[in-house]
Tab-separated table of C-alpha atoms in Angstrom:
chain	number	residue	atom	x	y	z
A	775	MET	CA	44.931	-144.295	56.244
A	776	ARG	CA	43.076	-142.137	53.750
A	777	TYR	CA	42.377	-138.567	54.793
A	778	ALA	CA	39.357	-136.966	53.165
A	779	MET	CA	36.936	-134.142	53.741
A	780	ALA	CA	33.176	-133.979	53.459
A	781	ILE	CA	31.494	-130.612	52.867
A	782	ASP	CA	27.809	-130.286	53.669
A	783	THR	CA	26.475	-128.017	50.926
A	784	LYS	CA	23.113	-127.849	52.704
A	785	LYS	CA	24.670	-126.325	55.791
A	786	CYS	CA	27.302	-124.071	54.197
A	787	VAL	CA	26.213	-120.427	54.176
A	788	GLY	CA	29.220	-119.181	52.211
A	789	CYS	CA	30.551	-116.954	54.999
A	790	SER	CA	34.222	-117.464	53.993
A	791	ASP	CA	35.318	-118.070	57.588
A	792	CYS	CA	37.203	-121.159	56.365
A	793	VAL	CA	39.074	-119.002	53.851
A	794	VAL	CA	40.175	-116.481	56.458
A	795	ALA	CA	41.075	-119.167	59.011
A	796	CYS	CA	43.294	-120.859	56.439
A	797	GLN	CA	44.973	-117.606	55.465
A	798	LEU	CA	45.792	-116.873	59.116
A	799	GLU	CA	46.812	-120.408	60.074
A	800	ASN	CA	49.050	-120.951	57.053
A	801	ASN	CA	50.329	-117.415	56.591
A	802	VAL	CA	48.896	-117.276	53.078
A	803	PRO	CA	50.117	-114.099	51.308
A	804	ILE	CA	47.557	-111.319	50.900
A	805	GLY	CA	45.491	-111.689	47.733
A	806	TYR	CA	45.909	-115.471	47.591
A	807	CYS	CA	43.865	-118.321	48.976
A	808	ARG	CA	44.261	-122.053	49.504
A	809	ASP	CA	40.530	-122.593	49.965
A	810	TRP	CA	37.659	-120.608	48.556
A	811	ILE	CA	33.879	-120.406	48.352
A	812	VAL	CA	32.003	-121.264	45.176
A	813	GLU	CA	28.375	-120.316	44.859
A	814	THR	CA	26.359	-121.814	42.027
A	815	THR	CA	22.839	-121.008	40.933
A	816	SER	CA	21.251	-123.450	38.544
A	817	GLY	CA	17.876	-124.198	37.037
A	818	THR	CA	15.245	-122.224	35.169
A	819	TYR	CA	13.667	-119.151	36.735
A	820	PRO	CA	11.734	-119.261	39.031
A	821	ASN	CA	12.838	-122.787	39.970
A	822	LEU	CA	16.374	-121.952	40.960
A	823	GLU	CA	18.661	-123.887	43.204
A	824	LEU	CA	21.534	-122.384	45.144
A	825	GLU	CA	24.550	-124.338	46.284
A	826	ASN	CA	27.454	-123.169	48.419
A	827	ARG	CA	30.677	-125.077	48.392
A	828	SER	CA	33.842	-124.590	50.390
A	829	GLU	CA	36.519	-125.809	47.965
A	830	ARG	CA	40.240	-126.549	48.236
A	831	CYS	CA	42.769	-129.046	46.898
A	832	HIS	CA	40.995	-132.364	46.367
A	833	HIS	CA	44.031	-134.399	47.500
A	834	CYS	CA	43.384	-136.697	44.549
A	835	ALA	CA	44.196	-140.375	44.872
A	836	ASN	CA	45.432	-140.177	41.276
A	837	ALA	CA	47.036	-136.745	41.453
A	838	PRO	CA	48.102	-135.293	38.068
A	839	CYS	CA	50.236	-132.657	39.829
A	840	VAL	CA	52.371	-135.352	41.440
A	841	ARG	CA	52.662	-137.201	38.140
A	842	CYS	CA	53.776	-134.083	36.228
A	843	CYS	CA	56.220	-132.695	38.807
A	844	PRO	CA	59.751	-132.958	37.359
A	845	THR	CA	61.575	-132.816	40.689
A	846	GLY	CA	59.392	-134.776	43.082
A	847	ALA	CA	58.606	-131.636	45.109
A	848	SER	CA	54.910	-132.475	44.755
A	849	HIS	CA	54.447	-135.722	46.594
A	850	ILE	CA	51.893	-137.810	48.435
A	851	ALA	CA	52.390	-137.839	52.186
A	852	GLU	CA	50.734	-139.906	54.905
A	853	GLY	CA	47.016	-140.443	54.468
A	854	GLY	CA	47.205	-139.562	50.768
A	855	VAL	CA	47.679	-135.849	51.457
A	856	VAL	CA	49.291	-134.075	48.481
A	857	LEU	CA	52.082	-131.744	49.605
A	858	VAL	CA	54.771	-129.534	48.031
A	859	THR	CA	58.284	-129.321	49.467
A	860	PRO	CA	59.275	-125.679	48.833
A	861	ASP	CA	63.019	-126.435	48.751
A	862	GLU	CA	62.567	-128.964	45.962
A	863	CYS	CA	60.123	-126.904	43.890
A	864	ILE	CA	61.565	-125.022	40.898
A	865	GLY	CA	58.327	-123.156	40.190
A	866	CYS	CA	57.987	-124.498	36.641
A	867	GLY	CA	54.193	-124.415	36.809
A	868	ALA	CA	53.637	-127.942	35.453
A	869	CYS	CA	51.523	-128.904	38.475
A	870	ILE	CA	49.472	-125.702	38.187
A	871	ALA	CA	48.721	-126.467	34.535
A	872	SER	CA	47.915	-130.084	35.382
A	873	CYS	CA	45.325	-129.393	38.103
A	874	PRO	CA	41.732	-129.509	36.796
A	875	TYR	CA	40.583	-127.726	39.975
A	876	ASP	CA	43.143	-124.902	39.687
A	877	ALA	CA	43.833	-125.466	43.385
A	878	ARG	CA	47.499	-124.407	43.222
A	879	TYR	CA	49.133	-121.033	42.805
A	880	PRO	CA	52.675	-119.670	42.531
A	881	HIS	CA	53.626	-118.308	45.963
A	882	PRO	CA	55.323	-114.864	45.784
A	883	ASP	CA	58.444	-116.542	47.237
A	884	GLY	CA	58.700	-118.641	44.078
A	885	TYR	CA	57.552	-122.115	44.987
A	886	VAL	CA	54.087	-123.495	44.311
A	887	ASP	CA	51.681	-123.485	47.250
A	888	LYS	CA	48.402	-125.220	48.021
A	889	CYS	CA	46.131	-126.650	50.728
A	890	THR	CA	47.913	-129.136	52.997
A	891	PHE	CA	44.810	-130.327	54.893
A	892	CYS	CA	46.700	-128.510	57.724
A	893	ILE	CA	48.837	-131.612	58.056
A	894	HIS	CA	50.901	-129.886	60.786
A	895	LYS	CA	47.763	-129.710	62.926
A	896	VAL	CA	46.476	-133.129	61.900
A	897	ARG	CA	49.762	-134.708	63.047
A	898	LYS	CA	49.050	-133.275	66.509
A	899	GLY	CA	45.582	-134.804	66.464
A	900	GLU	CA	43.759	-131.577	65.648
A	901	ASP	CA	41.390	-130.781	62.776
A	902	PRO	CA	42.393	-128.491	59.901
A	903	ALA	CA	41.875	-124.765	60.595
A	904	CYS	CA	38.929	-124.458	58.188
A	905	VAL	CA	37.120	-127.339	59.897
A	906	GLN	CA	37.770	-125.909	63.367
A	907	VAL	CA	36.297	-122.497	62.650
A	908	CYS	CA	33.283	-123.356	60.474
A	909	PRO	CA	30.351	-121.667	62.290
A	910	THR	CA	27.717	-123.984	60.776
A	911	ASN	CA	29.874	-127.071	61.332
A	912	CYS	CA	29.535	-128.088	57.698
A	913	LEU	CA	33.087	-129.426	57.201
A	914	TYR	CA	34.086	-132.929	58.303
A	915	PHE	CA	37.660	-134.149	58.185
A	916	GLY	CA	38.918	-137.620	58.931
A	917	ASP	CA	40.176	-141.009	57.870
A	918	LEU	CA	38.083	-142.891	55.298
A	919	ASP	CA	39.759	-146.168	56.221
A	920	ASP	CA	38.227	-145.855	59.685
A	921	PRO	CA	34.515	-146.725	59.268
A	922	ASN	CA	33.658	-144.902	62.491
A	923	SER	CA	35.242	-141.587	61.594
A	924	GLU	CA	32.847	-138.696	61.154
A	925	VAL	CA	33.671	-138.309	57.473
A	926	SER	CA	33.089	-142.028	56.784
A	927	ARG	CA	29.745	-141.912	58.539
A	928	LYS	CA	28.607	-138.771	56.696
A	929	ILE	CA	29.454	-140.290	53.332
A	930	LYS	CA	27.580	-143.446	54.251
A	931	GLU	CA	24.486	-141.599	55.509
A	932	ARG	CA	24.192	-138.892	52.883
A	933	LYS	CA	24.164	-138.548	49.118
A	934	TYR	CA	27.312	-136.912	47.890
A	935	LYS	CA	29.032	-135.793	44.698
A	936	ARG	CA	32.655	-135.323	43.785
A	937	LEU	CA	33.814	-132.695	41.296
A	938	LYS	CA	35.229	-133.399	37.827
A	939	THR	CA	35.699	-137.108	38.390
A	940	GLU	CA	35.765	-137.330	34.577
A	941	ALA	CA	39.270	-135.838	34.723
A	942	GLY	CA	40.377	-139.157	36.192
A	943	THR	CA	41.754	-137.723	39.412
A	944	ASP	CA	39.787	-139.715	42.017
A	945	PRO	CA	39.251	-136.584	44.184
A	946	GLN	CA	38.879	-136.890	47.967
A	947	LEU	CA	36.537	-133.992	48.690
A	948	TYR	CA	32.972	-135.262	49.145
A	949	PHE	CA	30.233	-132.682	48.716
A	950	LEU	CA	27.118	-133.779	50.626
A	951	ILE	CA	23.998	-132.863	48.696
B	670	MET	CA	16.763	-121.831	29.617
B	671	GLU	CA	18.520	-124.217	31.978
B	672	GLU	CA	21.611	-122.395	33.152
B	673	GLU	CA	24.198	-122.506	35.852
B	674	ILE	CA	25.888	-119.414	37.206
B	675	ILE	CA	29.095	-120.004	39.092
B	676	ILE	CA	30.549	-117.390	41.407
B	677	SER	CA	33.945	-118.141	42.863
B	678	GLY	CA	35.687	-116.202	45.597
B	679	ARG	CA	39.108	-117.269	44.384
B	680	MET	CA	41.397	-114.749	42.677
B	681	ASN	CA	44.878	-116.259	42.689
B	682	TYR	CA	47.624	-114.602	40.653
B	683	LYS	CA	48.215	-116.306	37.270
B	684	VAL	CA	45.380	-118.775	37.950
B	685	ASP	CA	42.189	-116.650	37.981
B	686	PRO	CA	40.056	-115.630	36.183
B	687	GLY	CA	41.787	-117.683	33.469
B	688	LEU	CA	44.916	-119.759	33.823
B	689	HIS	CA	48.031	-117.930	32.652
B	690	ILE	CA	50.886	-119.784	34.264
B	691	TRP	CA	52.869	-120.088	31.011
B	692	GLY	CA	53.602	-117.142	28.759
B	693	TRP	CA	55.891	-116.343	25.828
B	694	GLU	CA	58.855	-118.133	27.422
B	695	ILE	CA	57.349	-121.587	26.977
B	696	ALA	CA	55.994	-120.858	23.480
B	697	PHE	CA	59.377	-119.472	22.406
B	698	TYR	CA	61.214	-122.456	23.862
B	699	LEU	CA	58.878	-124.889	22.093
B	700	PHE	CA	59.660	-123.112	18.822
B	701	VAL	CA	63.462	-123.036	19.150
B	702	GLY	CA	63.490	-126.547	20.621
B	703	GLY	CA	61.534	-127.852	17.630
B	704	LEU	CA	63.744	-125.958	15.181
B	705	ALA	CA	66.930	-127.279	16.816
B	706	ALA	CA	65.474	-130.796	16.739
B	707	GLY	CA	64.783	-130.424	13.006
B	708	LEU	CA	68.267	-129.099	12.238
B	709	LEU	CA	70.036	-131.790	14.266
B	710	PHE	CA	67.874	-134.552	12.834
B	711	PHE	CA	68.671	-133.687	9.211
B	712	ALA	CA	72.374	-133.125	10.007
B	713	SER	CA	72.818	-136.494	11.695
B	714	TYR	CA	70.534	-138.395	9.315
B	715	TYR	CA	72.304	-137.251	6.153
B	716	TYR	CA	75.711	-137.621	7.787
B	717	LEU	CA	74.890	-141.254	8.530
B	718	GLN	CA	73.849	-141.595	4.872
B	719	GLY	CA	77.350	-140.415	3.922
B	720	LYS	CA	76.090	-137.307	2.099
B	721	GLU	CA	78.670	-134.959	3.627
B	722	LYS	CA	79.828	-133.645	0.214
B	723	GLU	CA	76.360	-133.314	-1.349
B	724	PHE	CA	74.572	-131.595	1.528
B	725	PRO	CA	77.049	-129.281	3.272
B	726	ALA	CA	74.341	-126.871	4.472
B	727	ALA	CA	72.322	-129.572	6.196
B	728	ILE	CA	75.307	-131.330	7.787
B	729	LYS	CA	77.788	-128.535	8.512
B	730	TRP	CA	76.315	-125.036	8.331
B	731	ALA	CA	72.735	-125.102	9.517
B	732	PRO	CA	73.393	-127.188	12.683
B	733	MET	CA	75.643	-124.354	13.898
B	734	LEU	CA	72.388	-122.562	14.700
B	735	ALA	CA	71.173	-125.389	16.929
B	736	PRO	CA	73.377	-124.658	19.984
B	737	VAL	CA	72.422	-120.973	19.745
B	738	MET	CA	68.730	-121.864	19.538
B	739	LEU	CA	68.992	-124.320	22.426
B	740	ALA	CA	70.872	-121.762	24.555
B	741	LEU	CA	68.175	-119.148	23.883
B	742	GLY	CA	65.481	-121.717	24.632
B	743	LEU	CA	67.112	-122.759	27.894
B	744	GLY	CA	67.415	-119.079	28.809
B	745	ALA	CA	63.679	-118.642	28.203
B	746	LEU	CA	62.886	-121.729	30.277
B	747	PHE	CA	64.999	-120.368	33.108
B	748	LEU	CA	63.121	-117.055	32.950
B	749	ASP	CA	59.864	-118.964	33.206
B	750	LEU	CA	60.771	-120.633	36.512
B	751	HIS	CA	59.320	-118.954	39.583
B	752	HIS	CA	61.824	-120.514	41.992
B	753	LYS	CA	64.880	-119.909	39.822
B	754	LEU	CA	67.708	-120.696	42.235
B	755	TYR	CA	66.388	-124.221	42.667
B	756	PHE	CA	66.528	-125.092	38.947
B	757	TRP	CA	69.267	-127.691	39.623
B	758	ARG	CA	66.653	-129.830	41.339
B	759	LEU	CA	65.718	-130.958	37.812
B	760	TYR	CA	69.046	-132.772	37.673
B	761	THR	CA	68.948	-134.460	41.060
B	762	ASN	CA	65.844	-136.420	40.033
B	763	ILE	CA	64.673	-138.685	37.259
B	764	ARG	CA	60.873	-138.755	37.232
B	765	LEU	CA	59.612	-141.157	34.610
B	766	THR	CA	56.011	-139.971	34.823
B	767	SER	CA	56.887	-136.321	34.241
B	768	PRO	CA	57.474	-135.218	30.626
B	769	MET	CA	59.306	-132.161	31.906
B	770	SER	CA	61.855	-134.398	33.620
B	771	TRP	CA	62.332	-136.318	30.362
B	772	GLY	CA	62.762	-133.027	28.547
B	773	ALA	CA	65.299	-131.692	31.022
B	774	TRP	CA	67.445	-134.813	30.657
B	775	THR	CA	67.040	-134.837	26.859
B	776	LEU	CA	68.293	-131.265	26.744
B	777	MET	CA	71.186	-132.319	28.959
B	778	VAL	CA	72.231	-134.753	26.192
B	779	VAL	CA	71.280	-132.771	23.091
B	780	THR	CA	72.709	-129.365	24.021
B	781	PRO	CA	76.335	-130.480	24.636
B	782	LEU	CA	76.096	-132.787	21.641
B	783	SER	CA	74.993	-129.966	19.349
B	784	ILE	CA	77.908	-127.846	20.588
B	785	LEU	CA	80.406	-130.668	19.964
B	786	TRP	CA	78.899	-131.362	16.550
B	787	SER	CA	79.233	-127.711	15.534
B	788	ALA	CA	82.748	-127.528	16.964
B	789	SER	CA	83.831	-130.560	14.972
B	790	TRP	CA	82.819	-128.784	11.726
B	791	VAL	CA	83.746	-125.230	12.582
B	792	ARG	CA	87.127	-125.232	10.825
B	793	GLU	CA	85.527	-126.489	7.623
B	794	VAL	CA	82.851	-123.806	7.709
B	795	PHE	CA	85.168	-120.990	8.800
B	796	PRO	CA	88.616	-121.812	7.323
B	797	ASN	CA	90.305	-119.036	9.321
B	798	TRP	CA	89.117	-120.397	12.653
B	799	ASP	CA	91.940	-120.837	15.159
B	800	TRP	CA	91.454	-122.955	18.289
B	801	LYS	CA	94.459	-121.176	19.920
B	802	PHE	CA	95.410	-124.103	22.198
B	803	LYS	CA	96.859	-127.425	21.193
B	804	PHE	CA	94.580	-129.446	23.473
B	805	LEU	CA	91.578	-128.007	21.695
B	806	TYR	CA	92.972	-129.291	18.402
B	807	ASP	CA	93.435	-132.692	20.037
B	808	LEU	CA	89.855	-132.610	21.313
B	809	GLU	CA	88.617	-131.642	17.871
B	810	ALA	CA	90.455	-134.585	16.317
B	811	PHE	CA	88.898	-136.861	18.958
B	812	PHE	CA	85.357	-135.719	18.205
B	813	ILE	CA	85.894	-135.838	14.441
B	814	LYS	CA	86.946	-139.452	14.895
B	815	TYR	CA	83.725	-140.211	16.790
B	816	ARG	CA	81.372	-138.186	14.599
B	817	LYS	CA	79.495	-141.299	13.609
B	818	VAL	CA	78.741	-142.150	17.244
B	819	MET	CA	77.597	-138.575	17.833
B	820	ALA	CA	75.349	-138.758	14.759
B	821	TRP	CA	73.719	-141.986	15.967
B	822	ILE	CA	72.949	-140.516	19.396
B	823	MET	CA	71.771	-137.257	17.838
B	824	VAL	CA	69.439	-138.841	15.324
B	825	PHE	CA	67.510	-140.474	18.195
B	826	TYR	CA	67.650	-137.648	20.677
B	827	SER	CA	66.630	-135.018	18.112
B	828	VAL	CA	63.426	-136.969	17.466
B	829	ILE	CA	62.810	-137.275	21.220
B	830	LEU	CA	63.418	-133.528	21.590
B	831	GLY	CA	61.004	-132.747	18.740
B	832	ILE	CA	58.243	-135.018	20.040
B	833	TYR	CA	58.749	-134.031	23.655
B	834	THR	CA	57.882	-130.384	22.953
B	835	GLY	CA	54.363	-131.602	22.110
B	836	ILE	CA	54.137	-134.318	24.755
B	837	LEU	CA	55.026	-131.777	27.435
B	838	LEU	CA	51.642	-130.185	26.791
B	839	SER	CA	49.647	-133.320	26.013
B	840	ALA	CA	50.394	-134.777	29.464
B	841	PHE	CA	48.038	-132.307	31.131
B	842	ASN	CA	44.619	-133.904	31.279
B	843	ALA	CA	43.307	-130.766	32.986
B	844	ARG	CA	43.638	-128.787	29.712
B	845	PRO	CA	41.455	-130.549	27.148
B	846	LEU	CA	42.997	-128.834	24.106
B	847	TRP	CA	46.480	-130.085	25.011
B	848	ASN	CA	45.317	-133.488	26.155
B	849	THR	CA	45.663	-135.169	22.760
B	850	SER	CA	48.462	-137.419	21.583
B	851	ILE	CA	48.422	-135.722	18.141
B	852	LEU	CA	50.333	-132.803	19.640
B	853	GLY	CA	53.621	-134.751	19.840
B	854	PRO	CA	53.722	-135.741	16.131
B	855	LEU	CA	52.361	-132.319	15.102
B	856	PHE	CA	55.130	-130.447	16.914
B	857	LEU	CA	57.754	-132.878	15.629
B	858	ALA	CA	56.549	-132.394	12.041
B	859	SER	CA	56.432	-128.659	12.473
B	860	GLY	CA	59.974	-128.609	13.937
B	861	LEU	CA	61.296	-130.719	11.060
B	862	SER	CA	59.607	-128.381	8.589
B	863	ALA	CA	61.268	-125.381	10.250
B	864	GLY	CA	64.627	-127.194	10.161
B	865	ALA	CA	64.241	-127.977	6.452
B	866	ALA	CA	63.261	-124.353	5.783
B	867	VAL	CA	66.387	-123.040	7.505
B	868	ILE	CA	68.553	-125.491	5.533
B	869	ILE	CA	66.943	-124.236	2.283
B	870	SER	CA	67.859	-120.677	3.213
B	871	PHE	CA	71.470	-121.677	3.971
B	872	THR	CA	72.257	-123.793	0.933
B	873	LYS	CA	73.982	-122.589	-2.212
B	874	ASN	CA	73.660	-125.949	-3.860
B	875	GLU	CA	70.834	-126.619	-6.294
B	876	LEU	CA	70.537	-130.333	-5.505
B	877	GLU	CA	70.333	-129.715	-1.771
B	878	ARG	CA	67.742	-126.942	-2.157
B	879	LYS	CA	65.537	-129.114	-4.348
B	880	LEU	CA	65.743	-132.067	-1.957
B	881	PHE	CA	64.851	-130.024	1.110
B	882	SER	CA	62.049	-128.231	-0.736
B	883	LYS	CA	60.581	-131.640	-1.506
B	884	ILE	CA	61.074	-132.802	2.084
B	885	ASP	CA	59.379	-129.629	3.284
B	886	LEU	CA	56.431	-130.196	0.948
B	887	VAL	CA	55.924	-133.715	2.275
B	888	ILE	CA	56.182	-132.560	5.898
B	889	ILE	CA	53.717	-129.721	5.351
B	890	GLY	CA	51.327	-132.289	3.881
B	891	ILE	CA	51.730	-134.393	7.023
B	892	GLU	CA	51.210	-131.320	9.200
B	893	LEU	CA	47.939	-130.457	7.431
B	894	PHE	CA	46.796	-134.039	7.904
B	895	LEU	CA	47.672	-133.863	11.619
B	896	VAL	CA	45.863	-130.531	12.055
B	897	ILE	CA	42.699	-131.987	10.505
B	898	HIS	CA	43.123	-135.073	12.664
B	899	LEU	CA	43.570	-132.930	15.775
B	900	PHE	CA	40.190	-131.292	15.268
B	901	MET	CA	38.485	-134.522	14.200
B	902	GLY	CA	39.712	-136.112	17.406
B	903	LEU	CA	38.651	-133.215	19.614
B	904	MET	CA	35.227	-132.897	17.994
B	905	ALA	CA	34.604	-136.625	18.425
B	906	SER	CA	35.475	-136.497	22.103
B	907	THR	CA	33.830	-135.315	25.329
B	908	ALA	CA	32.114	-131.964	26.001
B	909	VAL	CA	35.278	-130.291	27.280
B	910	GLN	CA	37.266	-131.337	24.208
B	911	ILE	CA	34.518	-130.115	21.888
B	912	GLU	CA	34.537	-126.809	23.721
B	913	ALA	CA	38.337	-126.648	23.311
B	914	ALA	CA	38.050	-127.289	19.558
B	915	GLU	CA	35.453	-124.547	19.315
B	916	LEU	CA	38.096	-122.020	20.380
B	917	PHE	CA	39.447	-122.617	16.847
B	918	LEU	CA	36.163	-123.155	15.034
B	919	GLY	CA	34.440	-119.841	15.620
B	920	GLY	CA	36.034	-118.955	18.956
B	921	LYS	CA	38.657	-116.325	19.617
B	922	TYR	CA	41.621	-118.262	18.178
B	923	THR	CA	39.896	-118.983	14.849
B	924	LEU	CA	41.407	-116.181	12.771
B	925	PRO	CA	44.971	-116.271	14.114
B	926	PHE	CA	45.123	-120.034	13.798
B	927	TRP	CA	43.634	-120.590	10.350
B	928	ILE	CA	45.188	-117.491	8.763
B	929	PHE	CA	48.653	-117.358	10.304
B	930	VAL	CA	49.346	-121.008	11.065
B	931	VAL	CA	47.492	-122.948	8.405
B	932	PHE	CA	47.113	-120.557	5.443
B	933	LEU	CA	50.218	-118.339	5.638
B	934	GLY	CA	52.379	-120.808	7.559
B	935	MET	CA	51.638	-124.011	5.645
B	936	ILE	CA	49.520	-123.657	2.498
B	937	VAL	CA	51.125	-120.541	0.970
B	938	PRO	CA	54.748	-121.672	1.475
B	939	ALA	CA	53.836	-125.112	0.142
B	940	ILE	CA	52.415	-123.539	-3.044
B	941	LEU	CA	55.465	-121.276	-3.386
B	942	GLU	CA	57.880	-124.186	-2.950
B	943	PHE	CA	55.895	-126.251	-5.422
B	944	LEU	CA	56.024	-123.471	-8.023
B	945	GLU	CA	59.703	-122.990	-7.322
B	946	LEU	CA	60.364	-126.681	-7.956
B	947	ARG	CA	58.440	-126.280	-11.225
B	948	GLY	CA	60.991	-123.652	-12.284
B	949	GLN	CA	59.296	-120.394	-11.291
B	950	LYS	CA	61.627	-117.731	-9.905
B	951	ILE	CA	60.603	-117.184	-6.301
B	952	PRO	CA	62.973	-115.676	-3.727
B	953	VAL	CA	63.619	-118.542	-1.329
B	954	ILE	CA	63.431	-116.283	1.695
B	955	ILE	CA	59.647	-115.836	1.304
B	956	PRO	CA	58.530	-119.438	1.918
B	957	VAL	CA	61.244	-119.848	4.574
B	958	ALA	CA	60.109	-116.763	6.490
B	959	LEU	CA	56.459	-117.833	6.219
B	960	ILE	CA	57.204	-121.328	7.526
B	961	LEU	CA	59.138	-119.970	10.520
B	962	MET	CA	56.354	-117.463	11.235
B	963	GLY	CA	53.747	-120.250	11.072
B	964	ASN	CA	55.884	-122.314	13.435
B	965	ILE	CA	56.126	-119.564	16.033
B	966	MET	CA	52.413	-118.799	15.758
B	967	LEU	CA	51.493	-122.479	16.169
B	968	ARG	CA	53.429	-122.670	19.454
B	969	PHE	CA	52.066	-119.403	20.812
B	970	ILE	CA	48.462	-120.174	19.891
B	971	ILE	CA	48.543	-123.717	21.291
B	972	VAL	CA	50.216	-122.588	24.537
B	973	TYR	CA	47.743	-119.743	25.095
B	974	ALA	CA	44.592	-121.483	23.848
B	975	GLY	CA	45.385	-124.594	25.895
B	976	GLN	CA	45.307	-122.540	29.064
B	977	ALA	CA	41.921	-121.115	28.045
B	978	SER	CA	40.491	-124.625	27.700
B	979	ARG	CA	39.358	-126.253	30.927
B	980	TYR	CA	37.078	-128.676	32.661
B	981	LEU	CA	33.631	-127.374	33.500
B	982	TYR	CA	32.121	-127.573	36.912
């Protein structure tokens, strides 16, 4: 099992619904976020290109945060999902410094917090909150090991890119372009 | 001009707009950890050489500072933790891939050892010292008997402690400035140089001062070589590493680094020590203070600049 997410940058309008859904579902403290919208404009005027991306933890197959964690609080759970156990986390910040995507933050309660792919919902057979609410249906979550899953099919059909693969993390967010 | 503008909706505390997860606590700990490593290395090395009579400052006096330094450093590390009450989790796990786990266990060995080492010499350094209880005198006799064993363990662990302060940072591939294996040797050399400087300031013995001045000169030479190598390596690497090096070659850390770390912290004290060895009268406190200042600045600048260096989108 290999959970992954595909994000259709052609369909994303940058409405931030995924951000708010995550904050509500996971009780994210005010002022923090586990997922966020990035908007990039590139090119030379007047030939500009706009891209919207809904970003979150990349649940790397080679996760530097798990490697650097001194207590084992950061660990890889079923389907390759990277999780933090709050009761084992000492809040040293090593994982935050080790993440090239800056996807983690120190929770006001002390431990380090991040996207969980809504594993509590996934275990019940549901999609993550961000996927459920997306009004343009641009997020696809599923198992890459299953060739018939929606995410596997999207990656097969479409061109995609992954971010900062040069950092050696083998990220599992696929941005359809 | 071909450009890319990135707008991010994320504004997490201590992460955006620039990473600032580690502050003065880590930089301070890296300094005192390196200094303690230097002090303990010279103490155990020259003890194993049987130079107890010739180099009393290096073997008996200066290492008394090490437990104090390590205690202050551990205090700073504790302050840095966000989930403080769970700090003991460090000692219910051994994680071979995590430098911080290595460091925690190294400190677990080195800190008690430095206390025992100091305690075994304390009555020689302070002749009026009274242990008050008989069992403490018995313990002292026990540790004096096994000083050689302690010195052997310490000589290894002090080097691990000194290198680890650099490796802690170099393990983070997300921060291109830190992600270089030169940092371990550089921090070890800089810690040894600080240790030698403190020994110079403690000693009343001409032979000892001369020896440690020479040692310091050699180590500063190595440090300069490593600094040049650090930038050669970064400049010959990928775009993110080049950008990290540019923080020091025209960027905002240029002046503090080259003036306070390299010029005032290495070159000037090296010249002063050289002149002093040639017979000039130079108050020893000046090069010593400059070396310690350069040491602190090196740690602070690397810790802060490393967090400013990042991968591009």
